Amino acid sequence: MRGVVLYAPGDVRVEEVADPRITAPTDAIIRLSASCVCGSDLWPFRGVDSVEQPMPMGHEYVGIVEEVGSEVKNVKPGQFVVGSFVASDGTCEICRSGYPSSCVHRVFMNEVGTQSERALIPYADGTLVATPGMPDAELIPSLLAASDVLGTGWFGAVAAQAGPGKTVAVVGDGAVGLLAVLAAKQLGAERVIAMSRHERRQKLAREFGATDIVTERGDDGVAQVKELTGGMGAHSVVEAVGTQESMQQAIRAARAGGHVGFVGVTHDVALSGEELFFAQVSLLGGPAPVRRFLPELIELIWDRKIDPGKVFDLTLPLEQAAEAYRAMDERRAVKALLRV
Amino acid sequence: MRGVVLYAPGDVRVEEVADPRITAPTDAIIRLSASCVCGSDLWPFRGVDSVEQPMPMGHEYVGIVEEVGSEVKNVKPGQFVVGSFVASDGTCEICRSGYPSSCVHRVFMNEVGTQSERALIPYADGTLVATPGMPDAELIPSLLAASDVLGTGWFGAVAAQAGPGKTVAVVGDGAVGLLAVLAAKQLGAERVIAMSRHERRQKLAREFGATDIVTERGDDGVAQVKELTGGMGAHSVVEAVGTQESMQQAIRAARAGGHVGFVGVTHDVALSGEELFFAQVSLLGGPAPVRRFLPELIELIWDRKIDPGKVFDLTLPLEQAAEAYRAMDERRAVKALLRV
């Protein structure tokens, strides 16, 4: 089958790769309906994460089940499914406590690769959720978003305790940040402050529910958030970038007693214990437990209550994956969908 | 009046200091029944925090109200009161959200000093809580503990979400750590693991409700906690030291989806964003919002349901404050009470 492989920073190739094969009775194989490129795929593409050997790429996916192992009970061939970017057994204590992305048997799907025609899904029962039926083509981008960016933005908002009466600030205007805006709105937040300098992204943020836009960054951005919140800072802040600057901006933009949900994959971030101590904000982040939210997210999408697929502003065939990476790297695209 | 002043690291003196005077209508003056030395007083005593000029010392206090400003309504002369180590207005948005220690008008009482015969209490209405009557002498150490160490240990346990069905680990066997053990037990924790190498402190931890003792530190200690928790780590960890090692130990001892409450005043701590991200633990710390808990803590003490005063294993007259500091610095005493 065809699949995307990263050979070195900047060197994305689409080539023949081995077909997936079921080896564990809990595996499933799906035929992808669509895949996409994630902001986190850009870390190795840019050489920030090292590339030691050719890497299969991609961890977001939706598609139709083709084959299941002998122990798989919750999904069956022919069903359309959405799965998390982290495979999880669904039965361990950590999964049952709501953190499948830290499952004791977790498999990060980027180790498997889903920018391909088919993909092996470990722990299919704990990982995949079937949709109520075969989706209309127009729903596929939104269902694909649920696999990671929507689920991740959603977790950011949940970790930041977005909810009624709350002012939520979102640091980062990539797809995850934009969908954190959508999540905050859906969770009932009173005000949603999107921090963005880019006009197109601001527009999407407004469509998703942002009530205020702050264009400044760093401590200037923090000062703006404070000005909008009576000097206090936001109740909830979602961090969706992963750098030292963005983490500091998020912590400083939150009021004492507030919550920061950080979902940007952190790179070279060192947090001052003293600052955290005196800031007195709650901090929770990490790989989003998307599987926890999937049933709810699928329902919202199926019922056309949310349209997270709007974050895809570039659609290319799988064969043109390299161009998709470049467009996102150069910020010409928010997020690129790959037609399989 | 007599009061404790730190002139330089190691140089504690008891001398004549100015009597407190009411300057704001929200002030009160109390005559102390007892004061004490806090682990955090040892930071400047040891020279870890710099001593630029002679500093009045102490921030824990109980006593009898002598005089109140014209706007003080909740307490009156003659009442016995307990107050937080942070004065707070009790009315701002941050206070009302449960974080009086981050009040927009907060005053850290160590800037005022309470190791003295009398003390000025700013924002008396928002800071002080009167006891139901004049306490028996035997209750005074426990009421004094509520002012900081008990309230701080309690916050650590609350921030770590200690509760029924939970396994709680406590890093640090100082007075705060020991009282975090008591708090975890009171909050209904199923298991409480005290991390301590000192036999006397282990004994007190057991009296306060510890079910397990771990004597190892650092990653060896973490491995022990994991072994006691089926490889998962504790649901809740209280950090009550404030060093790089203790913070790492706390974060690593918590399971994914768990909570760390950190109440040791952090010194030269830098937390790896990457480690926090993948640990997926919630982190909340800072100066404890003791005032939030005072009514409940006073009731538990008044009804003899808890006896946190046991942490005082040395009692000296105020005039011998220097010896009290030395005994705690050399770990000959867990906590020293000063008779006023």
XYZ file of C-alpha atoms in Angstrom:
680
model
C 0.000 0.000 0.000
C 1.001 3.677 -0.212
C 2.154 5.474 2.927
C 3.991 8.607 4.047
C 7.542 8.217 5.335
C 9.802 10.936 6.734
C 13.418 10.246 5.781
C 14.980 13.358 7.268
C 13.882 16.852 8.255
C 12.049 18.308 5.261
C 12.209 15.009 3.341
C 8.670 13.585 3.179
C 8.075 10.765 0.694
C 5.019 8.782 -0.296
C 6.037 5.257 -1.172
C 5.154 1.584 -1.046
C 5.094 0.364 2.550
C 4.200 -3.003 4.038
C 0.504 -3.802 4.337
C -0.662 -4.011 7.967
C -1.194 -7.516 9.362
C -3.098 -8.582 12.423
C -0.711 -10.113 14.940
C -2.597 -9.735 18.239
C -6.210 -10.896 18.771
C -7.052 -7.345 19.912
C -5.886 -5.703 16.656
C -8.020 -4.310 13.880
C -7.171 -3.094 10.401
C -8.978 -0.106 8.954
C -9.048 1.305 5.435
C -8.643 5.048 5.854
C -11.259 7.430 4.493
C -8.988 10.379 5.225
C -5.881 11.226 7.157
C -4.168 14.521 7.903
C -1.040 16.307 9.053
C -0.733 17.362 12.703
C 1.164 20.307 14.153
C 3.187 17.747 16.092
C 4.243 16.089 12.805
C 6.098 19.338 12.132
C 8.488 18.828 15.067
C 10.465 16.075 13.255
C 9.760 17.687 9.859
C 11.527 20.795 11.151
C 14.295 18.783 12.778
C 13.335 19.878 16.295
C 12.730 16.203 17.049
C 15.516 14.083 15.631
C 14.912 11.662 12.760
C 17.163 8.652 13.335
C 15.690 6.463 10.614
C 12.861 6.614 8.083
C 9.655 7.120 10.110
C 6.103 6.198 9.129
C 4.054 9.347 9.716
C 0.601 10.289 10.947
C -1.577 9.410 13.907
C -5.018 10.823 13.003
C -7.475 8.628 11.198
C -11.028 7.688 10.327
C -12.095 4.840 8.144
C -13.832 1.557 7.631
C -12.950 -1.568 9.550
C -11.627 -4.239 7.220
C -10.568 -6.982 9.578
C -10.529 -7.631 13.309
C -8.633 -10.000 15.595
C -10.429 -12.848 17.321
C -11.000 -10.993 20.604
C -12.356 -7.742 19.172
C -15.994 -7.316 20.191
C -16.917 -3.629 19.975
C -16.328 -2.985 16.289
C -16.740 -5.152 13.211
C -15.790 -5.132 9.547
C -17.775 -2.633 7.504
C -18.282 -0.134 10.328
C -17.050 3.422 10.066
C -14.850 4.250 13.038
C -13.007 7.104 14.660
C -10.093 6.392 16.964
C -7.763 8.253 19.236
C -4.193 9.109 18.300
C -3.217 6.924 21.265
C -4.343 3.305 21.276
C -5.462 2.146 24.726
C -6.707 -1.110 26.203
C -9.760 0.550 27.764
C -9.666 -1.752 30.755
C -6.682 -0.780 32.933
C -7.066 1.356 36.033
C -5.697 4.426 34.252
C -8.100 4.039 31.315
C -11.017 3.563 33.682
C -10.041 6.718 35.560
C -10.443 8.704 32.331
C -6.855 8.841 31.097
C -6.652 6.327 28.207
C -3.799 8.364 26.707
C -1.719 7.189 29.680
C -3.000 3.597 29.455
C -0.491 1.082 30.776
C -0.511 -0.530 27.323
C -0.744 2.637 25.274
C 0.607 2.790 21.737
C 1.198 6.197 20.200
C -0.265 5.811 16.742
C 2.560 7.846 15.199
C 4.727 4.779 15.899
C 2.358 2.871 13.599
C 1.642 5.592 11.056
C -1.784 6.516 9.682
C -0.897 8.675 6.675
C -1.453 5.603 4.549
C -4.156 3.632 2.799
C -4.676 1.242 5.665
C -3.613 1.182 9.299
C -3.221 -1.317 12.079
C -5.098 -0.303 15.225
C -3.904 -2.043 18.406
C -6.441 -2.569 21.221
C -9.294 -1.896 18.800
C -11.983 -2.324 21.479
C -10.427 0.293 23.727
C -9.434 2.650 20.938
C -12.102 2.820 18.250
C -15.631 4.188 18.365
C -18.087 3.345 15.584
C -20.279 6.110 14.197
C -24.082 5.584 14.148
C -23.876 4.752 10.437
C -21.926 5.533 7.289
C -21.244 9.293 7.387
C -21.988 11.735 4.609
C -18.787 12.827 2.886
C -19.169 16.322 4.325
C -18.879 14.950 7.879
C -15.588 13.192 7.317
C -13.301 16.189 8.002
C -15.040 16.835 11.307
C -14.914 13.181 12.350
C -11.242 13.108 11.414
C -10.663 16.204 13.577
C -12.141 14.339 16.542
C -9.284 11.836 16.318
C -6.801 14.371 17.655
C -7.061 18.146 17.185
C -10.639 18.464 18.351
C -10.152 15.937 21.144
C -6.941 17.673 22.155
C -8.456 21.160 22.148
C -11.393 19.727 24.056
C -9.122 18.207 26.698
C -7.274 21.521 26.972
C -10.563 23.240 27.734
C -11.662 20.513 30.164
C -8.272 20.551 31.928
C -8.578 24.343 32.167
C -12.053 23.804 33.652
C -13.808 25.896 31.045
C -17.489 26.191 31.865
C -20.423 28.494 32.572
C -19.448 31.857 34.015
C -15.805 31.384 33.096
C -13.493 33.512 31.017
C -11.246 31.254 28.957
C -8.097 32.425 27.187
C -6.491 30.308 24.485
C -2.781 30.643 23.717
C -2.029 29.406 20.206
C -4.039 29.742 16.999
C -3.146 26.470 15.344
C -5.881 23.923 14.766
C -5.745 22.749 18.389
C -6.007 26.282 19.759
C -8.885 27.096 17.435
C -10.719 23.942 18.475
C -10.046 24.745 22.127
C -12.026 27.923 21.421
C -14.843 25.780 20.033
C -14.629 23.476 23.056
C -14.695 26.348 25.556
C -17.792 27.728 23.855
C -19.493 24.305 23.834
C -18.642 23.800 27.500
C -20.543 26.997 28.260
C -17.790 29.559 28.820
C -19.010 33.121 29.146
C -16.066 34.726 27.363
C -13.469 33.173 25.137
C -10.324 35.161 24.413
C -8.384 33.904 21.400
C -4.757 35.001 21.263
C -3.862 35.301 17.588
C -2.050 37.661 15.262
C -3.352 36.138 12.044
C -6.459 37.542 10.484
C -7.719 34.306 8.892
C -7.256 32.435 12.138
C -8.948 35.196 14.112
C -11.916 34.904 11.774
C -12.157 31.151 12.366
C -11.770 31.712 16.107
C -14.756 34.092 15.975
C -16.778 31.510 14.056
C -15.936 28.932 16.706
C -17.089 31.222 19.513
C -14.291 33.618 20.469
C -15.706 36.792 22.019
C -12.386 38.656 22.180
C -9.147 38.611 20.228
C -5.782 39.521 21.726
C -3.039 40.037 19.179
C -0.163 40.734 21.563
C 2.145 37.955 22.716
C 4.173 37.247 25.833
C 3.806 39.641 28.742
C 2.060 42.200 26.529
C -0.560 39.586 25.728
C -0.842 38.755 29.430
C -1.412 42.440 30.202
C -4.223 42.508 27.618
C -5.907 39.469 29.140
C -5.657 41.071 32.572
C -7.166 44.273 31.238
C -10.090 42.279 29.844
C -10.628 40.547 33.192
C -10.572 43.335 35.734
C -6.893 42.849 36.453
C -7.411 39.255 37.618
C -6.512 37.133 34.622
C -8.631 34.427 33.013
C -10.264 31.652 35.036
C -9.125 29.133 32.454
C -6.248 29.181 30.009
C -5.559 26.633 27.291
C -1.965 26.390 26.106
C -1.757 24.945 22.595
C 1.780 25.636 21.398
C 4.348 23.948 23.645
C 7.167 26.490 23.891
C 8.694 28.191 26.911
C 7.133 31.492 25.924
C 3.652 30.105 25.391
C 3.677 28.162 28.660
C 4.729 31.255 30.599
C 2.142 33.305 28.782
C -0.538 30.782 29.725
C 0.434 30.589 33.393
C 0.701 34.359 33.732
C -2.627 34.956 31.968
C -4.469 32.806 34.539
C -5.790 34.232 37.774
C -4.868 32.800 41.164
C -7.068 29.781 41.730
C -7.476 29.415 37.972
C -6.602 26.485 35.732
C -4.200 25.995 32.849
C -4.702 23.086 30.470
C -1.563 22.570 28.382
C -1.808 20.455 25.288
C 0.941 21.760 23.038
C 3.638 19.085 23.030
C 6.209 20.757 25.274
C 9.686 21.269 23.834
C 12.554 22.568 25.962
C 10.233 24.017 28.568
C 11.454 24.601 32.124
C 8.906 25.974 34.556
C 10.025 27.980 37.545
C 8.766 26.304 40.715
C 8.704 29.676 42.461
C 6.550 31.221 39.751
C 4.134 28.299 39.785
C 3.965 28.410 43.582
C 3.037 32.062 43.779
C 0.836 31.991 40.675
C -1.339 29.423 42.471
C -2.821 28.064 39.284
C -3.690 24.445 38.656
C -1.788 22.869 35.820
C -2.814 19.783 33.888
C -1.663 18.708 30.479
C -0.294 15.915 28.413
C -1.415 13.770 25.507
C -5.169 14.256 25.395
C -7.335 11.345 26.573
C -9.309 11.677 23.341
C -11.004 8.322 23.719
C -12.798 9.642 26.827
C -14.467 12.347 24.757
C -15.063 10.509 21.460
C -18.654 9.345 22.029
C -19.721 12.893 22.952
C -17.743 14.506 20.129
C -19.061 12.085 17.512
C -22.601 12.818 18.648
C -22.086 16.595 18.405
C -20.649 16.196 14.906
C -23.264 13.681 13.775
C -26.023 16.034 14.924
C -24.304 18.946 13.109
C -23.953 20.914 16.325
C -20.263 21.559 15.754
C -18.200 21.774 12.605
C -14.576 21.306 13.654
C -13.689 20.174 10.121
C -13.466 23.861 9.231
C -9.883 23.815 10.460
C -8.931 21.952 7.292
C -8.158 24.694 4.818
C -6.137 22.552 2.449
C -7.091 19.201 0.945
C -4.625 17.171 -1.067
C -4.354 13.577 -2.214
C -2.112 11.363 -0.083
C 0.451 11.356 -2.901
C 1.005 15.096 -2.321
C 1.709 14.765 1.408
C 5.034 16.570 1.060
C 3.242 19.705 -0.128
C 0.800 19.399 2.798
C 3.726 19.396 5.241
C 5.321 22.400 3.548
C 2.075 24.390 3.531
C 1.620 23.849 7.264
C 5.281 24.476 8.040
C 5.114 27.798 6.213
C 1.779 28.575 7.866
C 0.070 28.802 4.482
C -2.418 26.255 5.817
C -3.891 25.803 9.289
C -4.322 22.091 8.727
C -4.084 19.831 5.723
C -6.392 16.902 5.039
C -5.044 14.000 2.984
C -7.520 12.233 0.712
C -6.755 8.550 0.741
C 6.997 45.022 73.702
C 9.312 42.050 73.152
C 9.696 40.591 69.685
C 11.955 38.326 67.620
C 14.217 39.956 65.034
C 16.574 38.207 62.612
C 19.670 40.317 62.066
C 21.575 37.954 59.818
C 21.602 34.230 59.056
C 21.892 32.460 62.393
C 21.533 35.705 64.362
C 18.102 35.646 66.065
C 17.535 38.210 68.826
C 14.652 38.934 71.162
C 14.491 42.645 71.856
C 12.283 45.648 72.412
C 10.302 46.431 69.274
C 7.646 49.061 68.579
C 4.162 48.337 69.869
C 1.637 47.780 67.077
C -0.734 50.666 66.318
C -3.975 50.635 64.401
C -3.626 52.736 61.276
C -6.391 51.392 59.019
C -10.030 51.010 60.102
C -9.829 47.330 59.099
C -6.895 46.561 61.437
C -6.976 44.691 64.722
C -4.384 44.200 67.427
C -4.121 40.874 69.203
C -2.205 39.847 72.315
C -0.592 36.555 71.446
C -1.275 33.471 73.530
C 1.436 31.593 71.694
C 3.557 31.823 68.585
C 5.942 29.410 66.919
C 8.741 28.878 64.446
C 7.909 27.720 60.926
C 10.017 25.622 58.587
C 9.911 28.583 56.210
C 11.501 30.807 58.920
C 14.549 28.597 58.477
C 15.131 29.749 54.887
C 16.439 33.201 55.968
C 17.869 31.734 59.208
C 20.000 29.449 57.037
C 20.855 32.235 54.608
C 19.055 30.553 51.700
C 16.807 33.626 51.573
C 18.870 36.787 51.900
C 18.611 39.013 54.975
C 19.077 42.605 53.801
C 18.126 44.270 57.053
C 16.879 43.252 60.506
C 13.603 41.373 59.931
C 10.700 40.919 62.344
C 9.981 37.181 62.370
C 6.998 34.893 62.597
C 3.641 34.574 60.854
C 1.715 32.041 62.945
C -0.428 33.262 65.795
C -3.380 32.807 68.127
C -4.461 35.203 70.808
C -6.955 37.578 72.260
C -8.225 40.617 70.415
C -7.209 43.804 72.237
C -8.353 46.531 69.899
C -10.112 46.809 66.553
C -10.394 49.502 63.890
C -13.686 51.281 63.320
C -14.781 49.089 60.410
C -14.052 45.703 61.990
C -17.302 43.803 62.517
C -16.572 40.082 62.758
C -14.310 40.041 65.821
C -14.247 42.144 68.978
C -11.942 42.795 71.908
C -11.789 39.925 74.359
C -12.389 37.196 71.778
C -9.900 34.417 71.196
C -8.971 34.260 67.534
C -7.007 32.203 65.048
C -5.812 33.807 61.821
C -4.114 32.796 58.643
C -0.437 33.471 57.964
C -1.688 35.594 55.051
C -4.025 38.486 55.823
C -6.811 38.812 53.239
C -9.714 41.172 52.697
C -12.226 38.350 52.391
C -14.262 40.235 49.818
C -12.326 40.316 46.536
C -13.080 37.935 43.705
C -10.033 35.801 44.488
C -10.959 35.487 48.172
C -14.520 34.576 47.262
C -13.269 31.907 44.875
C -11.511 30.210 47.804
C -7.996 31.576 47.437
C -7.601 34.211 50.206
C -3.848 33.583 50.222
C -3.800 35.195 46.764
C -6.156 38.030 47.802
C -5.601 41.202 45.793
C -4.809 42.966 49.084
C -2.947 40.134 50.773
C -0.323 40.827 53.408
C 2.101 38.074 54.268
C 2.174 38.149 58.049
C 5.925 37.517 58.111
C 6.250 41.100 56.871
C 4.493 42.130 60.092
C 5.996 39.568 62.453
C 4.085 37.531 65.034
C 6.871 36.146 67.214
C 6.095 38.931 69.644
C 3.806 39.834 72.521
C 1.272 41.597 70.339
C 0.644 41.761 66.611
C -1.126 43.959 64.133
C -3.567 42.029 61.943
C -4.548 43.804 58.714
C -8.000 43.067 57.262
C -9.118 41.544 60.543
C -12.598 40.672 59.257
C -11.206 38.685 56.347
C -8.337 37.144 58.269
C -9.376 36.173 61.795
C -11.820 33.539 63.009
C -13.028 33.616 66.622
C -13.207 30.351 68.533
C -16.539 29.370 70.165
C -15.171 30.553 73.542
C -11.974 30.851 75.525
C -9.998 27.652 74.832
C -8.516 25.363 77.456
C -4.747 25.748 77.600
C -4.302 22.265 76.145
C -6.054 23.325 72.930
C -3.774 26.265 72.239
C -1.008 24.353 70.433
C -3.551 22.776 68.076
C -5.286 26.105 67.400
C -1.899 27.670 66.747
C -1.109 24.866 64.284
C -4.275 25.751 62.361
C -2.778 29.176 61.594
C -0.289 27.690 59.144
C 1.134 24.171 59.363
C -2.182 22.382 59.734
C -3.879 24.663 57.218
C -0.978 24.214 54.835
C -0.885 20.434 55.172
C -4.657 20.439 54.745
C -4.433 22.479 51.553
C -1.740 20.145 50.273
C -4.113 17.213 50.774
C -7.076 19.085 49.254
C -4.977 20.205 46.265
C -3.867 16.590 45.846
C -7.552 15.615 45.954
C -7.123 13.236 48.862
C -10.394 11.480 49.609
C -12.200 8.165 49.958
C -10.687 5.317 47.970
C -7.500 7.239 47.346
C -3.908 6.368 48.103
C -2.079 9.485 49.243
C 1.712 9.782 49.464
C 3.321 12.582 51.446
C 6.831 13.775 50.597
C 8.416 15.499 53.584
C 8.200 14.679 57.281
C 8.345 18.184 58.707
C 5.334 19.530 60.576
C 3.508 20.340 57.326
C 4.108 16.883 55.894
C 2.994 15.212 59.114
C -0.163 17.312 59.187
C -0.795 16.528 55.527
C -0.913 12.906 56.698
C -3.513 13.899 59.311
C -5.461 15.843 56.669
C -5.429 12.964 54.187
C -6.744 10.637 56.882
C -9.480 13.126 57.874
C -10.461 13.601 54.247
C -11.101 9.878 54.059
C -8.079 8.535 52.206
C -7.862 4.760 52.101
C -4.075 4.572 52.365
C -1.614 7.198 53.461
C 2.049 6.647 52.669
C 4.410 8.811 54.711
C 7.883 9.218 53.244
C 10.254 9.601 56.190
C 13.613 8.318 57.361
C 13.270 9.503 60.959
C 11.886 7.128 63.517
C 10.243 9.765 65.756
C 8.567 11.397 62.805
C 7.435 8.023 61.447
C 5.818 7.367 64.823
C 3.937 10.659 64.699
C 2.929 9.978 61.098
C 1.448 6.653 62.205
C -0.432 8.404 65.025
C -1.819 10.872 62.490
C -3.034 8.076 60.216
C -0.196 6.878 58.008
C -0.783 3.290 56.900
C 2.615 2.827 55.236
C 6.078 4.283 55.681
C 8.591 4.623 52.854
C 12.110 5.421 54.003
C 13.746 5.696 50.581
C 14.121 9.036 48.850
C 14.240 10.201 45.247
C 13.670 7.606 42.543
C 14.136 4.772 45.050
C 11.287 6.248 47.057
C 9.210 6.569 43.896
C 9.852 2.897 43.127
C 8.611 1.969 46.603
C 5.416 3.984 46.180
C 4.847 2.309 42.826
C 5.369 -1.096 44.374
C 2.756 -0.265 47.017
C 0.267 0.838 44.345
C 0.347 -1.950 41.767
C 2.915 -0.129 39.657
C 0.627 2.865 39.125
C 1.786 5.436 41.651
C -0.354 7.232 44.212
C -3.611 8.962 43.281
C -2.583 11.962 45.382
C 0.819 13.231 46.422
C 1.518 16.068 48.826
C 4.880 17.785 48.457
C 5.932 19.507 51.673
C 9.604 20.327 51.240
C 10.160 22.674 48.303
C 13.360 21.408 46.708
C 14.049 20.185 43.184
C 14.449 16.620 44.438
C 11.253 16.613 46.473
C 9.176 18.112 43.661
C 10.445 15.518 41.205
C 9.837 12.778 43.743
C 6.258 13.990 44.198
C 5.488 14.222 40.481
C 7.032 10.837 39.745
C 5.230 9.160 42.654
C 1.823 10.202 41.259
C -0.048 8.105 38.743
C -1.235 9.470 35.410
C -4.448 11.345 36.058
C -3.388 11.851 39.676
C -2.866 15.072 41.601
C 0.106 16.689 43.278
C -0.449 19.393 45.894
C 2.809 21.237 46.539
C 3.047 23.373 49.642
C 6.748 23.431 50.440
C 7.953 26.940 49.581
C 9.805 26.199 46.351
C 13.462 27.189 46.177
C 15.460 26.910 42.951
C 13.026 24.474 41.414
C 12.804 24.089 37.635
C 10.233 21.631 36.351
C 10.693 19.960 33.001
C 7.704 20.751 30.792
C 8.244 17.480 28.939
C 8.190 15.457 32.149
C 5.030 17.204 33.366
C 3.386 16.707 29.977
C 3.953 12.975 29.860
C 3.367 12.466 33.595
C -0.146 13.822 33.059
C -0.591 14.775 36.699
C -2.459 17.824 37.932
C -0.315 20.251 39.866
C -1.565 22.861 42.308
C 0.364 24.588 45.024
C 1.268 27.855 46.592
C 0.703 29.641 49.857
C -2.167 27.761 51.462
C -5.566 29.487 51.529
C -5.731 28.686 55.241
C -8.596 31.092 55.897
C -10.841 28.917 53.701
C -10.312 25.966 56.018
C -10.161 27.702 59.427
C -13.820 27.332 60.478
C -13.711 23.593 59.764
C -10.294 23.116 61.373
C -11.243 25.050 64.500
C -14.356 22.908 64.867
C -12.380 19.670 64.533
C -9.912 20.891 67.150
C -12.578 22.299 69.479
C -14.422 18.961 69.364
C -11.123 17.111 70.065
C -11.396 15.162 66.818
C -7.872 16.050 65.762
C -4.791 16.918 67.773
C -2.396 18.669 65.374
C -0.657 20.356 68.335
C 1.314 17.119 68.710
C 3.755 18.436 66.129
C 5.123 20.798 68.786
C 7.817 18.768 70.484
C 9.632 21.729 72.003
C 8.164 24.569 74.055
C 10.243 27.570 75.054
C 9.539 31.064 76.308
C 9.667 33.786 73.652
C 12.950 35.021 75.148
C 14.611 31.746 74.080
C 13.524 32.012 70.429
C 17.129 31.671 69.222
C 17.335 28.195 70.753
C 14.008 27.298 69.121
C 15.435 28.211 65.706
C 18.600 26.229 66.340
C 16.693 23.140 67.500
C 14.588 23.136 64.341
C 17.530 23.915 62.086
C 19.420 20.948 63.528
C 16.279 18.809 63.317
C 16.361 18.223 67.070
C 12.772 19.478 67.110
C 9.951 19.027 64.583
C 8.387 22.330 65.582
C 8.938 24.751 68.441
C 6.172 26.616 70.248
C 7.017 29.964 71.825
C 5.211 30.809 75.065
C 4.380 34.510 75.043
